[in-house]
mmCIF file with all atom_site columns, C-alpha atoms in Angstrom:
data_model
loop_
_atom_site.group_PDB
_atom_site.id
_atom_site.type_symbol
_atom_site.label_atom_id
_atom_site.label_alt_id
_atom_site.label_comp_id
_atom_site.label_asym_id
_atom_site.label_entity_id
_atom_site.label_seq_id
_atom_site.pdbx_PDB_ins_code
_atom_site.Cartn_x
_atom_site.Cartn_y
_atom_site.Cartn_z
_atom_site.occupancy
_atom_site.B_iso_or_equiv
_atom_site.pdbx_formal_charge
_atom_site.auth_seq_id
_atom_site.auth_comp_id
_atom_site.auth_asym_id
_atom_site.auth_atom_id
_atom_site.pdbx_PDB_model_num
ATOM 1   C CA . MET A 1 1   ? -2.524  -32.174 -32.571 1.00 0.00 ? 9   MET A CA 1
ATOM 2   C CA . SER A 1 2   ? -5.492  -33.031 -31.008 1.00 0.00 ? 10  SER A CA 1
ATOM 3   C CA . ILE A 1 3   ? -9.030  -31.765 -31.559 1.00 0.00 ? 11  ILE A CA 1
ATOM 4   C CA . LYS A 1 4   ? -8.994  -30.363 -27.723 1.00 0.00 ? 12  LYS A CA 1
ATOM 5   C CA . LYS A 1 5   ? -5.766  -28.429 -28.371 1.00 0.00 ? 13  LYS A CA 1
ATOM 6   C CA . ILE A 1 6   ? -7.223  -27.112 -31.708 1.00 0.00 ? 14  ILE A CA 1
ATOM 7   C CA . LEU A 1 7   ? -10.240 -25.696 -29.624 1.00 0.00 ? 15  LEU A CA 1
ATOM 8   C CA . LYS A 1 8   ? -8.048  -24.318 -27.030 1.00 0.00 ? 16  LYS A CA 1
ATOM 9   C CA . ASP A 1 9   ? -6.047  -22.296 -29.760 1.00 0.00 ? 17  ASP A CA 1
ATOM 10  C CA . VAL A 1 10  ? -9.227  -20.947 -31.403 1.00 0.00 ? 18  VAL A CA 1
ATOM 11  C CA . PHE A 1 11  ? -10.645 -19.958 -28.206 1.00 0.00 ? 19  PHE A CA 1
ATOM 12  C CA . TYR A 1 12  ? -7.357  -18.209 -26.788 1.00 0.00 ? 20  TYR A CA 1
ATOM 13  C CA . SER A 1 13  ? -7.083  -16.241 -30.426 1.00 0.00 ? 21  SER A CA 1
ATOM 14  C CA . PHE A 1 14  ? -10.067 -14.767 -29.534 1.00 0.00 ? 22  PHE A CA 1
ATOM 15  C CA . TYR A 1 15  ? -10.762 -14.258 -33.619 1.00 0.00 ? 23  TYR A CA 1
ATOM 16  C CA . TRP A 1 16  ? -13.856 -15.689 -32.645 1.00 0.00 ? 24  TRP A CA 1
ATOM 17  C CA . LEU A 1 17  ? -15.021 -12.514 -30.775 1.00 0.00 ? 25  LEU A CA 1
ATOM 18  C CA . ILE A 1 18  ? -14.552 -10.469 -33.973 1.00 0.00 ? 26  ILE A CA 1
ATOM 19  C CA . PHE A 1 19  ? -17.495 -12.244 -35.582 1.00 0.00 ? 27  PHE A CA 1
ATOM 20  C CA . VAL A 1 20  ? -19.782 -12.145 -32.748 1.00 0.00 ? 28  VAL A CA 1
ATOM 21  C CA . LEU A 1 21  ? -19.516 -8.731  -32.332 1.00 0.00 ? 29  LEU A CA 1
ATOM 22  C CA . VAL A 1 22  ? -19.835 -8.037  -35.954 1.00 0.00 ? 30  VAL A CA 1
ATOM 23  C CA . PHE A 1 23  ? -22.665 -10.188 -35.541 1.00 0.00 ? 31  PHE A CA 1
ATOM 24  C CA . LEU A 1 24  ? -24.249 -8.379  -32.896 1.00 0.00 ? 32  LEU A CA 1
ATOM 25  C CA . ASP A 1 25  ? -23.368 -4.954  -34.239 1.00 0.00 ? 33  ASP A CA 1
ATOM 26  C CA . GLN A 1 26  ? -25.469 -5.790  -37.355 1.00 0.00 ? 34  GLN A CA 1
ATOM 27  C CA . LEU A 1 27  ? -28.141 -7.462  -35.572 1.00 0.00 ? 35  LEU A CA 1
ATOM 28  C CA . THR A 1 28  ? -29.175 -4.373  -33.408 1.00 0.00 ? 36  THR A CA 1
ATOM 29  C CA . LYS A 1 29  ? -28.704 -2.467  -36.638 1.00 0.00 ? 37  LYS A CA 1
ATOM 30  C CA . GLY A 1 30  ? -31.501 -4.532  -38.329 1.00 0.00 ? 38  GLY A CA 1
ATOM 31  C CA . ILE A 1 31  ? -33.735 -4.482  -35.471 1.00 0.00 ? 39  ILE A CA 1
ATOM 32  C CA . ALA A 1 32  ? -33.242 -0.547  -35.189 1.00 0.00 ? 40  ALA A CA 1
ATOM 33  C CA . LEU A 1 33  ? -34.161 -0.430  -39.194 1.00 0.00 ? 41  LEU A CA 1
ATOM 34  C CA . LYS A 1 34  ? -37.156 -2.616  -38.541 1.00 0.00 ? 42  LYS A CA 1
ATOM 35  C CA . HIS A 1 35  ? -38.513 -0.953  -35.490 1.00 0.00 ? 43  HIS A CA 1
ATOM 36  C CA . LEU A 1 36  ? -37.284 2.553   -35.295 1.00 0.00 ? 44  LEU A CA 1
ATOM 37  C CA . ALA A 1 37  ? -38.611 3.592   -38.792 1.00 0.00 ? 45  ALA A CA 1
ATOM 38  C CA . ASP A 1 38  ? -41.021 6.560   -39.169 1.00 0.00 ? 46  ASP A CA 1
ATOM 39  C CA . ASN A 1 39  ? -38.936 8.792   -36.641 1.00 0.00 ? 47  ASN A CA 1
ATOM 40  C CA . ARG A 1 40  ? -39.855 6.393   -33.815 1.00 0.00 ? 48  ARG A CA 1
ATOM 41  C CA . ILE A 1 41  ? -38.466 6.969   -30.512 1.00 0.00 ? 49  ILE A CA 1
ATOM 42  C CA . VAL A 1 42  ? -38.342 4.246   -27.772 1.00 0.00 ? 50  VAL A CA 1
ATOM 43  C CA . HIS A 1 43  ? -37.594 5.822   -24.255 1.00 0.00 ? 51  HIS A CA 1
ATOM 44  C CA . ILE A 1 44  ? -35.359 3.191   -22.085 1.00 0.00 ? 52  ILE A CA 1
ATOM 45  C CA . ILE A 1 45  ? -34.729 5.526   -19.441 1.00 0.00 ? 53  ILE A CA 1
ATOM 46  C CA . GLY A 1 46  ? -37.009 8.429   -19.718 1.00 0.00 ? 54  GLY A CA 1
ATOM 47  C CA . ASP A 1 47  ? -35.257 11.382  -21.949 1.00 0.00 ? 55  ASP A CA 1
ATOM 48  C CA . PHE A 1 48  ? -31.980 10.091  -20.543 1.00 0.00 ? 56  PHE A CA 1
ATOM 49  C CA . LEU A 1 49  ? -31.631 7.071   -22.759 1.00 0.00 ? 57  LEU A CA 1
ATOM 50  C CA . THR A 1 50  ? -33.218 6.417   -25.990 1.00 0.00 ? 58  THR A CA 1
ATOM 51  C CA . LEU A 1 51  ? -33.398 4.398   -29.151 1.00 0.00 ? 59  LEU A CA 1
ATOM 52  C CA . LYS A 1 52  ? -34.164 6.308   -32.261 1.00 0.00 ? 60  LYS A CA 1
ATOM 53  C CA . LEU A 1 53  ? -33.148 5.730   -35.681 1.00 0.00 ? 61  LEU A CA 1
ATOM 54  C CA . GLU A 1 54  ? -30.628 8.034   -37.270 1.00 0.00 ? 62  GLU A CA 1
ATOM 55  C CA . ARG A 1 55  ? -28.161 7.794   -40.429 1.00 0.00 ? 63  ARG A CA 1
ATOM 56  C CA . ASN A 1 56  ? -24.638 9.037   -40.074 1.00 0.00 ? 64  ASN A CA 1
ATOM 57  C CA . THR A 1 57  ? -22.426 9.548   -43.048 1.00 0.00 ? 65  THR A CA 1
ATOM 58  C CA . GLY A 1 58  ? -19.403 10.434  -41.297 1.00 0.00 ? 66  GLY A CA 1
ATOM 59  C CA . ALA A 1 59  ? -17.033 8.560   -38.859 1.00 0.00 ? 67  ALA A CA 1
ATOM 60  C CA . ALA A 1 60  ? -18.166 7.326   -34.898 1.00 0.00 ? 68  ALA A CA 1
ATOM 61  C CA . PHE A 1 61  ? -20.190 9.957   -33.467 1.00 0.00 ? 69  PHE A CA 1
ATOM 62  C CA . SER A 1 62  ? -21.371 12.098  -36.428 1.00 0.00 ? 70  SER A CA 1
ATOM 63  C CA . ILE A 1 63  ? -17.483 13.303  -36.848 1.00 0.00 ? 71  ILE A CA 1
ATOM 64  C CA . LEU A 1 64  ? -16.451 13.881  -40.812 1.00 0.00 ? 72  LEU A CA 1
ATOM 65  C CA . GLN A 1 65  ? -19.963 14.178  -42.224 1.00 0.00 ? 73  GLN A CA 1
ATOM 66  C CA . GLY A 1 66  ? -20.550 13.041  -45.815 1.00 0.00 ? 74  GLY A CA 1
ATOM 67  C CA . ASN A 1 67  ? -17.461 11.492  -46.425 1.00 0.00 ? 75  ASN A CA 1
ATOM 68  C CA . MET A 1 68  ? -18.857 8.186   -47.014 1.00 0.00 ? 76  MET A CA 1
ATOM 69  C CA . VAL A 1 69  ? -16.266 6.454   -49.784 1.00 0.00 ? 77  VAL A CA 1
ATOM 70  C CA . PHE A 1 70  ? -13.330 8.141   -48.172 1.00 0.00 ? 78  PHE A CA 1
ATOM 71  C CA . LEU A 1 71  ? -14.500 6.681   -44.445 1.00 0.00 ? 79  LEU A CA 1
ATOM 72  C CA . ALA A 1 72  ? -15.026 3.077   -46.319 1.00 0.00 ? 80  ALA A CA 1
ATOM 73  C CA . ILE A 1 73  ? -11.426 2.860   -47.744 1.00 0.00 ? 81  ILE A CA 1
ATOM 74  C CA . LEU A 1 74  ? -10.281 4.111   -43.995 1.00 0.00 ? 82  LEU A CA 1
ATOM 75  C CA . SER A 1 75  ? -12.038 1.865   -42.323 1.00 0.00 ? 83  SER A CA 1
ATOM 76  C CA . ALA A 1 76  ? -11.128 -1.270  -44.719 1.00 0.00 ? 84  ALA A CA 1
ATOM 77  C CA . VAL A 1 77  ? -7.343  -0.468  -44.798 1.00 0.00 ? 85  VAL A CA 1
ATOM 78  C CA . ALA A 1 78  ? -7.456  0.321   -40.892 1.00 0.00 ? 86  ALA A CA 1
ATOM 79  C CA . GLY A 1 79  ? -9.406  -3.173  -40.301 1.00 0.00 ? 87  GLY A CA 1
ATOM 80  C CA . ALA A 1 80  ? -6.895  -5.234  -42.712 1.00 0.00 ? 88  ALA A CA 1
ATOM 81  C CA . ALA A 1 81  ? -3.618  -3.699  -41.045 1.00 0.00 ? 89  ALA A CA 1
ATOM 82  C CA . MET A 1 82  ? -4.806  -4.258  -37.336 1.00 0.00 ? 90  MET A CA 1
ATOM 83  C CA . ILE A 1 83  ? -5.636  -8.073  -38.572 1.00 0.00 ? 91  ILE A CA 1
ATOM 84  C CA . ALA A 1 84  ? -2.182  -8.559  -40.293 1.00 0.00 ? 92  ALA A CA 1
ATOM 85  C CA . TYR A 1 85  ? -0.606  -6.849  -36.917 1.00 0.00 ? 93  TYR A CA 1
ATOM 86  C CA . ARG A 1 86  ? -2.614  -9.123  -35.010 1.00 0.00 ? 94  ARG A CA 1
ATOM 87  C CA . ILE A 1 87  ? -1.625  -12.324 -37.107 1.00 0.00 ? 95  ILE A CA 1
ATOM 88  C CA . TYR A 1 88  ? 2.039   -11.180 -36.910 1.00 0.00 ? 96  TYR A CA 1
ATOM 89  C CA . ALA A 1 89  ? 2.584   -10.265 -33.547 1.00 0.00 ? 97  ALA A CA 1
ATOM 90  C CA . ARG A 1 90  ? 0.214   -13.324 -32.209 1.00 0.00 ? 98  ARG A CA 1
ATOM 91  C CA . LYS A 1 91  ? 3.089   -14.832 -29.960 1.00 0.00 ? 99  LYS A CA 1
ATOM 92  C CA . ARG A 1 92  ? 3.841   -11.584 -28.715 1.00 0.00 ? 100 ARG A CA 1
ATOM 93  C CA . LEU A 1 93  ? 0.475   -10.313 -27.712 1.00 0.00 ? 101 LEU A CA 1
ATOM 94  C CA . ASP A 1 94  ? -0.669  -11.530 -24.115 1.00 0.00 ? 102 ASP A CA 1
ATOM 95  C CA . LEU A 1 95  ? -4.600  -12.259 -23.262 1.00 0.00 ? 103 LEU A CA 1
ATOM 96  C CA . ALA A 1 96  ? -5.741  -8.756  -22.566 1.00 0.00 ? 104 ALA A CA 1
ATOM 97  C CA . GLN A 1 97  ? -4.090  -7.440  -25.867 1.00 0.00 ? 105 GLN A CA 1
ATOM 98  C CA . LYS A 1 98  ? -5.885  -9.937  -27.700 1.00 0.00 ? 106 LYS A CA 1
ATOM 99  C CA . ILE A 1 99  ? -9.271  -9.132  -26.281 1.00 0.00 ? 107 ILE A CA 1
ATOM 100 C CA . ILE A 1 100 ? -8.733  -5.783  -26.917 1.00 0.00 ? 108 ILE A CA 1
ATOM 101 C CA . PHE A 1 101 ? -7.489  -6.271  -30.307 1.00 0.00 ? 109 PHE A CA 1
ATOM 102 C CA . ALA A 1 102 ? -10.642 -8.425  -31.218 1.00 0.00 ? 110 ALA A CA 1
ATOM 103 C CA . ILE A 1 103 ? -12.957 -5.640  -29.862 1.00 0.00 ? 111 ILE A CA 1
ATOM 104 C CA . ILE A 1 104 ? -11.432 -2.818  -32.084 1.00 0.00 ? 112 ILE A CA 1
ATOM 105 C CA . ILE A 1 105 ? -11.365 -4.628  -35.136 1.00 0.00 ? 113 ILE A CA 1
ATOM 106 C CA . ALA A 1 106 ? -14.880 -5.303  -34.803 1.00 0.00 ? 114 ALA A CA 1
ATOM 107 C CA . GLY A 1 107 ? -16.001 -1.933  -34.283 1.00 0.00 ? 115 GLY A CA 1
ATOM 108 C CA . THR A 1 108 ? -13.973 -0.806  -37.532 1.00 0.00 ? 116 THR A CA 1
ATOM 109 C CA . PHE A 1 109 ? -15.958 -3.731  -39.708 1.00 0.00 ? 117 PHE A CA 1
ATOM 110 C CA . GLY A 1 110 ? -19.069 -3.296  -37.983 1.00 0.00 ? 118 GLY A CA 1
ATOM 111 C CA . ASN A 1 111 ? -19.414 0.026   -39.576 1.00 0.00 ? 119 ASN A CA 1
ATOM 112 C CA . PHE A 1 112 ? -17.288 -0.876  -42.776 1.00 0.00 ? 120 PHE A CA 1
ATOM 113 C CA . ILE A 1 113 ? -20.314 -3.143  -43.760 1.00 0.00 ? 121 ILE A CA 1
ATOM 114 C CA . ASP A 1 114 ? -22.768 -0.012  -43.274 1.00 0.00 ? 122 ASP A CA 1
ATOM 115 C CA . ARG A 1 115 ? -20.673 2.310   -45.445 1.00 0.00 ? 123 ARG A CA 1
ATOM 116 C CA . ALA A 1 116 ? -19.739 -0.323  -48.159 1.00 0.00 ? 124 ALA A CA 1
ATOM 117 C CA . PHE A 1 117 ? -22.922 -2.438  -48.452 1.00 0.00 ? 125 PHE A CA 1
ATOM 118 C CA . TYR A 1 118 ? -25.946 -0.831  -46.874 1.00 0.00 ? 126 TYR A CA 1
ATOM 119 C CA . SER A 1 119 ? -26.892 1.730   -49.775 1.00 0.00 ? 127 SER A CA 1
ATOM 120 C CA . LEU A 1 120 ? -26.796 -1.327  -51.864 1.00 0.00 ? 128 LEU A CA 1
ATOM 121 C CA . ILE A 1 121 ? -28.904 -3.339  -50.019 1.00 0.00 ? 129 ILE A CA 1
ATOM 122 C CA . THR A 1 122 ? -31.366 -0.603  -48.468 1.00 0.00 ? 130 THR A CA 1
ATOM 123 C CA . GLY A 1 123 ? -30.931 2.368   -50.993 1.00 0.00 ? 131 GLY A CA 1
ATOM 124 C CA . GLU A 1 124 ? -29.886 4.629   -48.407 1.00 0.00 ? 132 GLU A CA 1
ATOM 125 C CA . GLU A 1 125 ? -26.251 5.974   -47.633 1.00 0.00 ? 133 GLU A CA 1
ATOM 126 C CA . GLY A 1 126 ? -25.111 6.165   -44.172 1.00 0.00 ? 134 GLY A CA 1
ATOM 127 C CA . VAL A 1 127 ? -23.823 3.972   -40.849 1.00 0.00 ? 135 VAL A CA 1
ATOM 128 C CA . VAL A 1 128 ? -26.925 3.286   -38.606 1.00 0.00 ? 136 VAL A CA 1
ATOM 129 C CA . ASP A 1 129 ? -26.998 4.900   -35.459 1.00 0.00 ? 137 ASP A CA 1
ATOM 130 C CA . PHE A 1 130 ? -29.707 4.182   -32.826 1.00 0.00 ? 138 PHE A CA 1
ATOM 131 C CA . ILE A 1 131 ? -28.372 4.985   -29.236 1.00 0.00 ? 139 ILE A CA 1
ATOM 132 C CA . SER A 1 132 ? -28.710 8.610   -27.795 1.00 0.00 ? 140 SER A CA 1
ATOM 133 C CA . PHE A 1 133 ? -28.000 9.672   -24.370 1.00 0.00 ? 141 PHE A CA 1
ATOM 134 C CA . THR A 1 134 ? -29.731 13.472  -23.482 1.00 0.00 ? 142 THR A CA 1
ATOM 135 C CA . PHE A 1 135 ? -28.991 15.149  -20.105 1.00 0.00 ? 143 PHE A CA 1
ATOM 136 C CA . GLY A 1 136 ? -30.946 18.076  -19.884 1.00 0.00 ? 144 GLY A CA 1
ATOM 137 C CA . THR A 1 137 ? -30.242 20.452  -23.002 1.00 0.00 ? 145 THR A CA 1
ATOM 138 C CA . TRP A 1 138 ? -27.036 18.573  -23.627 1.00 0.00 ? 146 TRP A CA 1
ATOM 139 C CA . SER A 1 139 ? -27.340 15.682  -26.021 1.00 0.00 ? 147 SER A CA 1
ATOM 140 C CA . PHE A 1 140 ? -24.652 13.021  -27.095 1.00 0.00 ? 148 PHE A CA 1
ATOM 141 C CA . PRO A 1 141 ? -23.682 12.040  -30.649 1.00 0.00 ? 149 PRO A CA 1
ATOM 142 C CA . THR A 1 142 ? -26.160 9.286   -31.585 1.00 0.00 ? 150 THR A CA 1
ATOM 143 C CA . PHE A 1 143 ? -24.071 5.622   -31.757 1.00 0.00 ? 151 PHE A CA 1
ATOM 144 C CA . ASN A 1 144 ? -23.994 2.113   -32.268 1.00 0.00 ? 152 ASN A CA 1
ATOM 145 C CA . VAL A 1 145 ? -22.408 -1.212  -30.979 1.00 0.00 ? 153 VAL A CA 1
ATOM 146 C CA . ALA A 1 146 ? -19.521 -0.765  -33.561 1.00 0.00 ? 154 ALA A CA 1
ATOM 147 C CA . ASP A 1 147 ? -18.537 2.763   -32.023 1.00 0.00 ? 155 ASP A CA 1
ATOM 148 C CA . MET A 1 148 ? -18.937 1.499   -28.743 1.00 0.00 ? 156 MET A CA 1
ATOM 149 C CA . CYS A 1 149 ? -16.457 -1.233  -29.447 1.00 0.00 ? 157 CYS A CA 1
ATOM 150 C CA . LEU A 1 150 ? -14.338 1.021   -31.387 1.00 0.00 ? 158 LEU A CA 1
ATOM 151 C CA . THR A 1 151 ? -14.084 3.658   -28.328 1.00 0.00 ? 159 THR A CA 1
ATOM 152 C CA . LEU A 1 152 ? -13.917 1.224   -25.504 1.00 0.00 ? 160 LEU A CA 1
ATOM 153 C CA . GLY A 1 153 ? -11.169 -0.848  -27.170 1.00 0.00 ? 161 GLY A CA 1
ATOM 154 C CA . VAL A 1 154 ? -8.841  2.218   -28.083 1.00 0.00 ? 162 VAL A CA 1
ATOM 155 C CA . ILE A 1 155 ? -9.545  3.449   -24.073 1.00 0.00 ? 163 ILE A CA 1
ATOM 156 C CA . ALA A 1 156 ? -8.828  0.313   -22.691 1.00 0.00 ? 164 ALA A CA 1
ATOM 157 C CA . TYR A 1 157 ? -5.646  0.008   -24.783 1.00 0.00 ? 165 TYR A CA 1
ATOM 158 C CA . VAL A 1 158 ? -4.382  3.168   -23.763 1.00 0.00 ? 166 VAL A CA 1
ATOM 159 C CA . VAL A 1 159 ? -5.147  1.858   -20.058 1.00 0.00 ? 167 VAL A CA 1
ATOM 160 C CA . LEU A 1 160 ? -3.120  -1.307  -20.664 1.00 0.00 ? 168 LEU A CA 1
ATOM 161 C CA . ILE A 1 161 ? -0.363  0.418   -22.570 1.00 0.00 ? 169 ILE A CA 1
ATOM 162 C CA . TYR A 1 162 ? -0.140  2.765   -19.389 1.00 0.00 ? 170 TYR A CA 1
ATOM 163 C CA . ILE A 1 163 ? -0.320  -0.036  -16.658 1.00 0.00 ? 171 ILE A CA 1
ATOM 164 C CA . GLU A 1 164 ? 2.301   -2.118  -18.703 1.00 0.00 ? 172 GLU A CA 1
ATOM 165 C CA . ASP A 1 165 ? 4.713   0.968   -18.972 1.00 0.00 ? 173 ASP A CA 1
ATOM 166 C CA . LYS A 1 166 ? 4.166   1.623   -15.191 1.00 0.00 ? 174 LYS A CA 1
ATOM 167 C CA . ILE A 1 167 ? 4.831   -2.508  -14.299 1.00 0.00 ? 175 ILE A CA 1
ATOM 168 C CA . ALA A 1 168 ? 7.807   -2.277  -16.501 1.00 0.00 ? 176 ALA A CA 1
ATOM 169 C CA . ARG A 1 169 ? 9.213   1.045   -14.824 1.00 0.00 ? 177 ARG A CA 1
ATOM 170 C CA . ASN A 1 170 ? 8.942   -0.615  -11.229 1.00 0.00 ? 178 ASN A CA 1
ATOM 171 C CA . LYS A 1 171 ? 10.680  -3.874  -12.322 1.00 0.00 ? 179 LYS A CA 1
ATOM 172 C CA . ARG A 1 172 ? 13.761  -1.680  -13.655 1.00 0.00 ? 180 ARG A CA 1
ATOM 173 C CA . ASP A 1 173 ? 13.658  0.249   -10.353 1.00 0.00 ? 181 ASP A CA 1
ATOM 174 C CA . VAL A 1 174 ? 13.951  -2.654  -7.819  1.00 0.00 ? 182 VAL A CA 1
ATOM 175 C CA . PRO A 1 175 ? 17.194  -3.999  -8.957  1.00 0.00 ? 183 PRO A CA 1
ATOM 176 C CA . LEU A 1 176 ? 18.564  -0.368  -8.710  1.00 0.00 ? 184 LEU A CA 1
ATOM 177 C CA . ILE A 1 177 ? 17.051  -0.075  -5.219  1.00 0.00 ? 185 ILE A CA 1
ATOM 178 C CA . ILE A 1 178 ? 18.597  -3.568  -3.966  1.00 0.00 ? 186 ILE A CA 1
ATOM 179 C CA . GLU A 1 179 ? 21.954  -2.667  -5.338  1.00 0.00 ? 187 GLU A CA 1
ATOM 180 C CA . GLY A 1 180 ? 21.748  0.884   -3.381  1.00 0.00 ? 188 GLY A CA 1
ATOM 181 C CA . ASP A 1 181 ? 20.874  -1.486  -0.108  1.00 0.00 ? 189 ASP A CA 1
ATOM 182 C CA . VAL A 1 182 ? 23.704  -3.689  -0.852  1.00 0.00 ? 190 VAL A CA 1
ATOM 183 C CA . LYS A 1 183 ? 26.125  -0.869  -1.221  1.00 0.00 ? 191 LYS A CA 1
ATOM 184 C CA . GLU A 1 184 ? 24.858  0.749   1.879   1.00 0.00 ? 192 GLU A CA 1
ATOM 185 C CA . THR A 1 185 ? 25.310  -2.706  3.870   1.00 0.00 ? 193 THR A CA 1
ATOM 186 C CA . VAL A 1 186 ? 28.911  -2.997  2.471   1.00 0.00 ? 194 VAL A CA 1
ATOM 187 C CA . VAL A 1 187 ? 29.668  0.563   3.547   1.00 0.00 ? 195 VAL A CA 1
ATOM 188 C CA . SER A 1 188 ? 28.222  0.019   7.175   1.00 0.00 ? 196 SER A CA 1
ATOM 189 C CA . GLU A 1 189 ? 30.202  -3.234  7.821   1.00 0.00 ? 197 GLU A CA 1
ATOM 190 C CA . GLU A 1 190 ? 33.412  -1.623  6.410   1.00 0.00 ? 198 GLU A CA 1
ATOM 191 C CA . SER A 1 191 ? 32.675  1.103   8.616   1.00 0.00 ? 199 SER A CA 1
ATOM 192 C CA . VAL A 1 192 ? 32.363  -1.280  11.791  1.00 0.00 ? 200 VAL A CA 1
ATOM 193 C CA . ASN A 1 193 ? 35.242  -3.118  11.010  1.00 0.00 ? 201 ASN A CA 1
ATOM 194 C CA . GLU A 1 194 ? 37.292  0.287   10.683  1.00 0.00 ? 202 GLU A CA 1
ATOM 195 C CA . LYS A 1 195 ? 35.968  1.564   13.949  1.00 0.00 ? 203 LYS A CA 1
ATOM 196 C CA . ASP A 1 196 ? 36.943  -1.993  15.755  1.00 0.00 ? 204 ASP A CA 1
ATOM 197 C CA . ILE A 1 197 ? 40.385  -2.195  14.509  1.00 0.00 ? 205 ILE A CA 1
ATOM 198 C CA . ASN A 1 198 ? 41.131  1.555   15.807  1.00 0.00 ? 206 ASN A CA 1
ATOM 199 C CA . GLU A 1 199 ? 39.753  0.616   19.253  1.00 0.00 ? 207 GLU A CA 1
ATOM 200 C CA . VAL A 1 200 ? 42.194  -2.399  19.140  1.00 0.00 ? 208 VAL A CA 1
ATOM 201 C CA . LYS A 1 201 ? 45.049  -0.048  18.271  1.00 0.00 ? 209 LYS A CA 1
ATOM 202 C CA . GLU A 1 202 ? 44.432  2.220   20.787  1.00 0.00 ? 210 GLU A CA 1
ATOM 203 C CA . ASP A 1 203 ? 44.119  -0.392  23.432  1.00 0.00 ? 211 ASP A CA 1
ATOM 204 C CA . GLU A 1 204 ? 47.501  -1.502  22.435  1.00 0.00 ? 212 GLU A CA 1
ATOM 205 C CA . VAL A 1 205 ? 48.538  1.788   22.600  1.00 0.00 ? 213 VAL A CA 1
ATOM 206 C CA . GLU A 1 206 ? 47.363  2.405   26.451  1.00 0.00 ? 214 GLU A CA 1
ATOM 207 C CA . ARG A 1 207 ? 48.972  -0.655  27.464  1.00 0.00 ? 215 ARG A CA 1
ATOM 208 C CA . LYS A 1 208 ? 52.387  0.113   26.236  1.00 0.00 ? 216 LYS A CA 1
#
């Protein structure tokens, strides 16, 4: 196998995308820890989009607060299961599915690293969140790059399933339509032939 073929297979497997997104997630969290300490708030778009450091001991968007150990185990199991399925079904997955799985896996392991190791490294528990949206009196739960990967990946997967199911249904309906048209055409031709035969018989009767 040539090097070109190996590189092509590696690229289209999109395993590398997992590492890129996990690295981006951890890099942005590291920057947040360094530059957003002491309750510092950075306004990107007024009060609508701000950066502020928060520790989340729950799941994405602050769900299930205070369940760090459970969520760490859940993240590890879910991530391992997705990787196992990704490897098992590698020949059946199309390009879009490979990309989506890579994004979801990256999001899972990005937050797993925080839950499993950050307390050992920084002495503080909790996933590092730092992106915040506020509209008037309403504030969206603070999140991070891993949360974005998980959310967008799941939404994209649901949309993809819907589109693929719709395409499959359309393909199943096409033969029925064609078959119906053929039957209708055959019936029409038979009706015309019967009409011609009847007209010929009537002419013969009149001649007699």
